[in-house]
């Protein structure tokens, strides 16, 4: 058990996603967009994810744990096509293809100087993110935003993976408590390798009413 609890969370997914039926309508929001000049640099999913982060953080400056299995593969694919055709690389695609690019834009837009940890894993996604966030929360004595951002896989990469990934963003605000609230072992036992269904069910059960 850890001395932490979930303050609130937000989810963004497609209108026909089965994930929508698993969570209350109140968490399926559009969030609060950041400044247009920075917002336009983000991918479609990045825009939605950062807007949810901005909504949950309110005006607080919070550490961020950002987890994405593959990152922005669409940008990577465009870069690889440019290399194959001996064309100049897009400066924007190149600079934003790294794992911490989109949370970095969020920190610039909100003037948030708190730590950002960008992670990538296939198995134990929720467990890994919450474990990292709990360590940061204890060290920084501050709430932490836990962010899951997954994009659908471009056709170029579908030949080399069996993963079924849909566009989805989940943002959770974790806070410290004086009593034990959450069991990390429950997260470690979740089957979240393919999708977030089991994690969202867990999230609904462990969130504040």
PDB file of C-alpha atoms in Angstrom:
ATOM      1  CA  UNK A   1       0.000   0.000   0.000  1.00  0.00           C
ATOM      2  CA  UNK A   2       1.147   3.539  -0.704  1.00  0.00           C
ATOM      3  CA  UNK A   3       0.113   6.812   0.892  1.00  0.00           C
ATOM      4  CA  UNK A   4      -1.406   8.331  -2.216  1.00  0.00           C
ATOM      5  CA  UNK A   5      -4.794   8.764  -3.797  1.00  0.00           C
ATOM      6  CA  UNK A   6      -6.254   9.813  -7.121  1.00  0.00           C
ATOM      7  CA  UNK A   7      -7.624  13.344  -7.041  1.00  0.00           C
ATOM      8  CA  UNK A   8      -9.186  13.271 -10.489  1.00  0.00           C
ATOM      9  CA  UNK A   9      -8.590  12.022 -14.015  1.00  0.00           C
ATOM     10  CA  UNK A  10      -9.522  12.728 -17.632  1.00  0.00           C
ATOM     11  CA  UNK A  11      -9.810  10.519 -20.720  1.00  0.00           C
ATOM     12  CA  UNK A  12      -9.795  11.305 -24.440  1.00  0.00           C
ATOM     13  CA  UNK A  13     -10.513   8.690 -27.114  1.00  0.00           C
ATOM     14  CA  UNK A  14     -12.412   8.368 -30.373  1.00  0.00           C
ATOM     15  CA  UNK A  15     -16.202   8.591 -30.399  1.00  0.00           C
ATOM     16  CA  UNK A  16     -16.523   4.915 -31.323  1.00  0.00           C
ATOM     17  CA  UNK A  17     -13.947   3.640 -28.825  1.00  0.00           C
ATOM     18  CA  UNK A  18     -15.181   0.926 -26.415  1.00  0.00           C
ATOM     19  CA  UNK A  19     -13.214   2.710 -23.689  1.00  0.00           C
ATOM     20  CA  UNK A  20     -15.862   5.436 -23.498  1.00  0.00           C
ATOM     21  CA  UNK A  21     -18.351   3.034 -21.939  1.00  0.00           C
ATOM     22  CA  UNK A  22     -15.982   2.271 -19.058  1.00  0.00           C
ATOM     23  CA  UNK A  23     -15.721   5.758 -17.558  1.00  0.00           C
ATOM     24  CA  UNK A  24     -18.162   8.457 -16.399  1.00  0.00           C
ATOM     25  CA  UNK A  25     -19.180  11.010 -19.004  1.00  0.00           C
ATOM     26  CA  UNK A  26     -17.778  13.756 -16.780  1.00  0.00           C
ATOM     27  CA  UNK A  27     -14.161  12.697 -17.398  1.00  0.00           C
ATOM     28  CA  UNK A  28     -14.519  12.689 -21.203  1.00  0.00           C
ATOM     29  CA  UNK A  29     -13.777  16.391 -21.622  1.00  0.00           C
ATOM     30  CA  UNK A  30     -11.947  18.513 -24.197  1.00  0.00           C
ATOM     31  CA  UNK A  31      -9.669  20.004 -21.554  1.00  0.00           C
ATOM     32  CA  UNK A  32      -8.203  23.508 -21.729  1.00  0.00           C
ATOM     33  CA  UNK A  33      -6.054  24.315 -24.738  1.00  0.00           C
ATOM     34  CA  UNK A  34      -2.677  25.992 -24.383  1.00  0.00           C
ATOM     35  CA  UNK A  35      -1.544  29.034 -26.390  1.00  0.00           C
ATOM     36  CA  UNK A  36      -2.264  28.594 -30.131  1.00  0.00           C
ATOM     37  CA  UNK A  37       1.337  29.278 -31.188  1.00  0.00           C
ATOM     38  CA  UNK A  38       2.545  26.286 -29.161  1.00  0.00           C
ATOM     39  CA  UNK A  39      -0.577  24.167 -29.545  1.00  0.00           C
ATOM     40  CA  UNK A  40      -0.185  23.992 -33.340  1.00  0.00           C
ATOM     41  CA  UNK A  41       3.165  22.236 -32.932  1.00  0.00           C
ATOM     42  CA  UNK A  42       1.523  19.261 -31.251  1.00  0.00           C
ATOM     43  CA  UNK A  43       0.123  16.172 -32.934  1.00  0.00           C
ATOM     44  CA  UNK A  44      -3.634  15.679 -32.921  1.00  0.00           C
ATOM     45  CA  UNK A  45      -3.402  13.403 -29.894  1.00  0.00           C
ATOM     46  CA  UNK A  46      -0.824  15.707 -28.312  1.00  0.00           C
ATOM     47  CA  UNK A  47      -3.263  18.612 -28.469  1.00  0.00           C
ATOM     48  CA  UNK A  48      -5.917  16.591 -26.657  1.00  0.00           C
ATOM     49  CA  UNK A  49      -3.475  15.191 -24.113  1.00  0.00           C
ATOM     50  CA  UNK A  50      -1.923  18.534 -23.211  1.00  0.00           C
ATOM     51  CA  UNK A  51      -5.385  20.118 -22.935  1.00  0.00           C
ATOM     52  CA  UNK A  52      -6.368  17.459 -20.385  1.00  0.00           C
ATOM     53  CA  UNK A  53      -3.137  18.063 -18.462  1.00  0.00           C
ATOM     54  CA  UNK A  54      -3.836  21.783 -18.424  1.00  0.00           C
ATOM     55  CA  UNK A  55      -7.355  21.198 -17.115  1.00  0.00           C
ATOM     56  CA  UNK A  56      -6.300  18.879 -14.286  1.00  0.00           C
ATOM     57  CA  UNK A  57      -3.341  20.983 -13.194  1.00  0.00           C
ATOM     58  CA  UNK A  58      -5.552  24.093 -12.961  1.00  0.00           C
ATOM     59  CA  UNK A  59      -2.972  26.775 -12.077  1.00  0.00           C
ATOM     60  CA  UNK A  60      -0.611  24.462 -10.191  1.00  0.00           C
ATOM     61  CA  UNK A  61       2.897  23.699 -11.412  1.00  0.00           C
ATOM     62  CA  UNK A  62       3.192  19.929 -11.134  1.00  0.00           C
ATOM     63  CA  UNK A  63       5.777  17.247 -11.942  1.00  0.00           C
ATOM     64  CA  UNK A  64       4.795  15.043 -14.878  1.00  0.00           C
ATOM     65  CA  UNK A  65       5.256  11.343 -15.628  1.00  0.00           C
ATOM     66  CA  UNK A  66       4.568  10.833 -19.346  1.00  0.00           C
ATOM     67  CA  UNK A  67       4.285   7.274 -20.633  1.00  0.00           C
ATOM     68  CA  UNK A  68       3.894   6.276 -24.270  1.00  0.00           C
ATOM     69  CA  UNK A  69       4.596   2.855 -25.724  1.00  0.00           C
ATOM     70  CA  UNK A  70       5.859   4.033 -29.118  1.00  0.00           C
ATOM     71  CA  UNK A  71       5.694   7.805 -28.988  1.00  0.00           C
ATOM     72  CA  UNK A  72       4.786   9.768 -32.118  1.00  0.00           C
ATOM     73  CA  UNK A  73       5.415   7.128 -34.781  1.00  0.00           C
ATOM     74  CA  UNK A  74       3.717   9.229 -37.453  1.00  0.00           C
ATOM     75  CA  UNK A  75       6.479  11.831 -37.179  1.00  0.00           C
ATOM     76  CA  UNK A  76       9.110   9.101 -37.177  1.00  0.00           C
ATOM     77  CA  UNK A  77       7.602   7.574 -40.323  1.00  0.00           C
ATOM     78  CA  UNK A  78       7.663  10.941 -42.101  1.00  0.00           C
ATOM     79  CA  UNK A  79      11.313  11.410 -41.148  1.00  0.00           C
ATOM     80  CA  UNK A  80      12.217   7.945 -42.419  1.00  0.00           C
ATOM     81  CA  UNK A  81      10.448   8.615 -45.727  1.00  0.00           C
ATOM     82  CA  UNK A  82      12.438  11.837 -46.096  1.00  0.00           C
ATOM     83  CA  UNK A  83      15.686   9.978 -45.429  1.00  0.00           C
ATOM     84  CA  UNK A  84      14.776   7.295 -47.988  1.00  0.00           C
ATOM     85  CA  UNK A  85      14.090   9.966 -50.607  1.00  0.00           C
ATOM     86  CA  UNK A  86      17.231  11.946 -49.697  1.00  0.00           C
ATOM     87  CA  UNK A  87      15.056  14.925 -48.797  1.00  0.00           C
ATOM     88  CA  UNK A  88      15.736  17.489 -46.046  1.00  0.00           C
ATOM     89  CA  UNK A  89      14.254  16.513 -42.700  1.00  0.00           C
ATOM     90  CA  UNK A  90      11.417  18.611 -41.329  1.00  0.00           C
ATOM     91  CA  UNK A  91      12.871  20.611 -38.397  1.00  0.00           C
ATOM     92  CA  UNK A  92       9.540  20.431 -36.572  1.00  0.00           C
ATOM     93  CA  UNK A  93       9.139  16.677 -37.054  1.00  0.00           C
ATOM     94  CA  UNK A  94      12.758  16.108 -36.054  1.00  0.00           C
ATOM     95  CA  UNK A  95      12.573  18.194 -32.877  1.00  0.00           C
ATOM     96  CA  UNK A  96       9.178  16.811 -31.830  1.00  0.00           C
ATOM     97  CA  UNK A  97       9.860  13.143 -32.561  1.00  0.00           C
ATOM     98  CA  UNK A  98      11.519  12.513 -29.195  1.00  0.00           C
ATOM     99  CA  UNK A  99       9.561  11.069 -26.289  1.00  0.00           C
ATOM    100  CA  UNK A 100       9.622  14.152 -24.063  1.00  0.00           C
ATOM    101  CA  UNK A 101       8.793  16.712 -26.774  1.00  0.00           C
ATOM    102  CA  UNK A 102       5.070  17.118 -26.142  1.00  0.00           C
ATOM    103  CA  UNK A 103       5.266  17.304 -22.334  1.00  0.00           C
ATOM    104  CA  UNK A 104       8.099  19.772 -22.923  1.00  0.00           C
ATOM    105  CA  UNK A 105       5.770  22.006 -24.928  1.00  0.00           C
ATOM    106  CA  UNK A 106       3.258  21.758 -22.091  1.00  0.00           C
ATOM    107  CA  UNK A 107       5.904  22.931 -19.615  1.00  0.00           C
ATOM    108  CA  UNK A 108       6.811  25.885 -21.849  1.00  0.00           C
ATOM    109  CA  UNK A 109       3.170  26.878 -22.326  1.00  0.00           C
ATOM    110  CA  UNK A 110       2.396  26.736 -18.610  1.00  0.00           C
ATOM    111  CA  UNK A 111       5.818  27.969 -17.424  1.00  0.00           C
ATOM    112  CA  UNK A 112       6.069  24.782 -15.385  1.00  0.00           C
ATOM    113  CA  UNK A 113       9.651  24.168 -14.227  1.00  0.00           C
ATOM    114  CA  UNK A 114       8.839  20.960 -12.355  1.00  0.00           C
ATOM    115  CA  UNK A 115      10.490  17.659 -13.407  1.00  0.00           C
ATOM    116  CA  UNK A 116       9.227  15.716 -16.420  1.00  0.00           C
ATOM    117  CA  UNK A 117       9.913  11.990 -16.743  1.00  0.00           C
ATOM    118  CA  UNK A 118       9.205  10.440 -20.155  1.00  0.00           C
ATOM    119  CA  UNK A 119       8.887   6.650 -20.149  1.00  0.00           C
ATOM    120  CA  UNK A 120       8.308   3.897 -22.675  1.00  0.00           C
ATOM    121  CA  UNK A 121       7.222   0.340 -21.923  1.00  0.00           C
ATOM    122  CA  UNK A 122       4.853  -2.317 -23.205  1.00  0.00           C
ATOM    123  CA  UNK A 123       4.122  -4.408 -20.123  1.00  0.00           C
ATOM    124  CA  UNK A 124       3.203  -3.082 -16.673  1.00  0.00           C
ATOM    125  CA  UNK A 125       2.476   0.374 -18.068  1.00  0.00           C
ATOM    126  CA  UNK A 126       0.210   1.579 -15.268  1.00  0.00           C
ATOM    127  CA  UNK A 127       2.384   0.011 -12.562  1.00  0.00           C
ATOM    128  CA  UNK A 128       5.567   1.592 -13.951  1.00  0.00           C
ATOM    129  CA  UNK A 129       4.004   5.044 -14.254  1.00  0.00           C
ATOM    130  CA  UNK A 130       2.463   5.047 -10.771  1.00  0.00           C
ATOM    131  CA  UNK A 131       5.652   3.722  -9.180  1.00  0.00           C
ATOM    132  CA  UNK A 132       7.693   6.511 -10.789  1.00  0.00           C
ATOM    133  CA  UNK A 133       5.086   9.121  -9.871  1.00  0.00           C
ATOM    134  CA  UNK A 134       4.972   8.017  -6.242  1.00  0.00           C
ATOM    135  CA  UNK A 135       8.736   8.370  -5.933  1.00  0.00           C
ATOM    136  CA  UNK A 136       8.611  11.873  -7.411  1.00  0.00           C
ATOM    137  CA  UNK A 137       5.662  12.832  -5.218  1.00  0.00           C
ATOM    138  CA  UNK A 138       7.508  11.845  -2.050  1.00  0.00           C
ATOM    139  CA  UNK A 139      10.653  13.660  -3.129  1.00  0.00           C
ATOM    140  CA  UNK A 140       9.003  16.841  -4.409  1.00  0.00           C
ATOM    141  CA  UNK A 141       6.161  16.954  -1.851  1.00  0.00           C
ATOM    142  CA  UNK A 142       3.755  17.846  -4.646  1.00  0.00           C
ATOM    143  CA  UNK A 143       0.920  16.330  -6.633  1.00  0.00           C
ATOM    144  CA  UNK A 144       1.995  14.564  -9.826  1.00  0.00           C
ATOM    145  CA  UNK A 145       0.329  14.318 -13.233  1.00  0.00           C
ATOM    146  CA  UNK A 146       0.506  10.811 -14.702  1.00  0.00           C
ATOM    147  CA  UNK A 147      -0.038  10.836 -18.455  1.00  0.00           C
ATOM    148  CA  UNK A 148      -0.654   7.924 -20.828  1.00  0.00           C
ATOM    149  CA  UNK A 149      -0.567   8.946 -24.497  1.00  0.00           C
ATOM    150  CA  UNK A 150      -0.880   6.296 -27.198  1.00  0.00           C
ATOM    151  CA  UNK A 151      -1.237   6.881 -30.941  1.00  0.00           C
ATOM    152  CA  UNK A 152      -2.479   4.420 -33.505  1.00  0.00           C
ATOM    153  CA  UNK A 153       0.353   2.721 -35.394  1.00  0.00           C
ATOM    154  CA  UNK A 154       1.079   3.939 -38.954  1.00  0.00           C
ATOM    155  CA  UNK A 155       0.763   1.384 -41.746  1.00  0.00           C
ATOM    156  CA  UNK A 156       4.544   1.295 -42.201  1.00  0.00           C
ATOM    157  CA  UNK A 157       4.968  -0.269 -38.771  1.00  0.00           C
ATOM    158  CA  UNK A 158       1.977  -2.607 -38.700  1.00  0.00           C
ATOM    159  CA  UNK A 159       4.030  -5.223 -40.527  1.00  0.00           C
ATOM    160  CA  UNK A 160       6.413  -5.550 -37.589  1.00  0.00           C
ATOM    161  CA  UNK A 161       4.069  -5.430 -34.587  1.00  0.00           C
ATOM    162  CA  UNK A 162       1.007  -7.296 -33.398  1.00  0.00           C
ATOM    163  CA  UNK A 163      -0.014  -4.503 -31.019  1.00  0.00           C
ATOM    164  CA  UNK A 164      -3.480  -3.048 -31.482  1.00  0.00           C
ATOM    165  CA  UNK A 165      -3.161   0.577 -30.433  1.00  0.00           C
ATOM    166  CA  UNK A 166      -5.853   3.238 -30.711  1.00  0.00           C
ATOM    167  CA  UNK A 167      -5.540   6.970 -30.102  1.00  0.00           C
ATOM    168  CA  UNK A 168      -6.114   7.464 -26.389  1.00  0.00           C
ATOM    169  CA  UNK A 169      -5.010   9.902 -23.710  1.00  0.00           C
ATOM    170  CA  UNK A 170      -5.436   9.347 -19.981  1.00  0.00           C
ATOM    171  CA  UNK A 171      -4.313  11.942 -17.431  1.00  0.00           C
ATOM    172  CA  UNK A 172      -4.382  11.231 -13.686  1.00  0.00           C
ATOM    173  CA  UNK A 173      -3.641  13.617 -10.814  1.00  0.00           C
ATOM    174  CA  UNK A 174      -2.057  11.806  -7.881  1.00  0.00           C
ATOM    175  CA  UNK A 175      -1.752  13.353  -4.418  1.00  0.00           C
ATOM    176  CA  UNK A 176      -0.146  12.417  -1.085  1.00  0.00           C
ATOM    177  CA  UNK A 177      -2.242  11.171   1.847  1.00  0.00           C
ATOM    178  CA  UNK A 178      -1.521  10.338   5.479  1.00  0.00           C
ATOM    179  CA  UNK A 179      -3.058   6.888   5.168  1.00  0.00           C
ATOM    180  CA  UNK A 180      -2.510   3.969   2.808  1.00  0.00           C
ATOM    181  CA  UNK A 181      -4.912   4.127  -0.133  1.00  0.00           C
ATOM    182  CA  UNK A 182      -3.553   2.411  -3.229  1.00  0.00           C
ATOM    183  CA  UNK A 183      -2.050  -1.022  -3.826  1.00  0.00           C
ATOM    184  CA  UNK A 184       0.660  -0.958  -6.463  1.00  0.00           C
ATOM    185  CA  UNK A 185       0.472  -4.752  -6.608  1.00  0.00           C
ATOM    186  CA  UNK A 186      -3.025  -4.410  -8.098  1.00  0.00           C
ATOM    187  CA  UNK A 187      -1.591  -2.335 -10.928  1.00  0.00           C
ATOM    188  CA  UNK A 188       1.199  -4.820 -11.521  1.00  0.00           C
ATOM    189  CA  UNK A 189      -1.360  -7.581 -11.963  1.00  0.00           C
ATOM    190  CA  UNK A 190      -3.358  -5.680 -14.585  1.00  0.00           C
ATOM    191  CA  UNK A 191      -3.375  -6.902 -18.162  1.00  0.00           C
ATOM    192  CA  UNK A 192      -2.598  -3.569 -19.837  1.00  0.00           C
ATOM    193  CA  UNK A 193      -0.219  -4.717 -22.560  1.00  0.00           C
ATOM    194  CA  UNK A 194      -2.741  -4.375 -25.413  1.00  0.00           C
ATOM    195  CA  UNK A 195      -5.188  -1.727 -24.213  1.00  0.00           C
ATOM    196  CA  UNK A 196      -6.304   0.278 -21.195  1.00  0.00           C
ATOM    197  CA  UNK A 197      -9.601  -1.462 -20.417  1.00  0.00           C
ATOM    198  CA  UNK A 198      -8.440  -3.123 -17.196  1.00  0.00           C
ATOM    199  CA  UNK A 199      -6.631   0.034 -16.066  1.00  0.00           C
ATOM    200  CA  UNK A 200      -9.686   2.241 -16.627  1.00  0.00           C
ATOM    201  CA  UNK A 201     -11.856  -0.148 -14.619  1.00  0.00           C
ATOM    202  CA  UNK A 202      -9.289   0.042 -11.826  1.00  0.00           C
ATOM    203  CA  UNK A 203      -9.160   3.825 -12.131  1.00  0.00           C
ATOM    204  CA  UNK A 204     -12.923   4.182 -11.801  1.00  0.00           C
ATOM    205  CA  UNK A 205     -12.936   1.957  -8.707  1.00  0.00           C
ATOM    206  CA  UNK A 206     -10.127   3.903  -7.003  1.00  0.00           C
ATOM    207  CA  UNK A 207     -11.083   7.491  -7.791  1.00  0.00           C
ATOM    208  CA  UNK A 208     -12.711  10.001  -5.495  1.00  0.00           C
ATOM    209  CA  UNK A 209     -16.519  10.041  -5.884  1.00  0.00           C
TER     210      UNK A 209
END
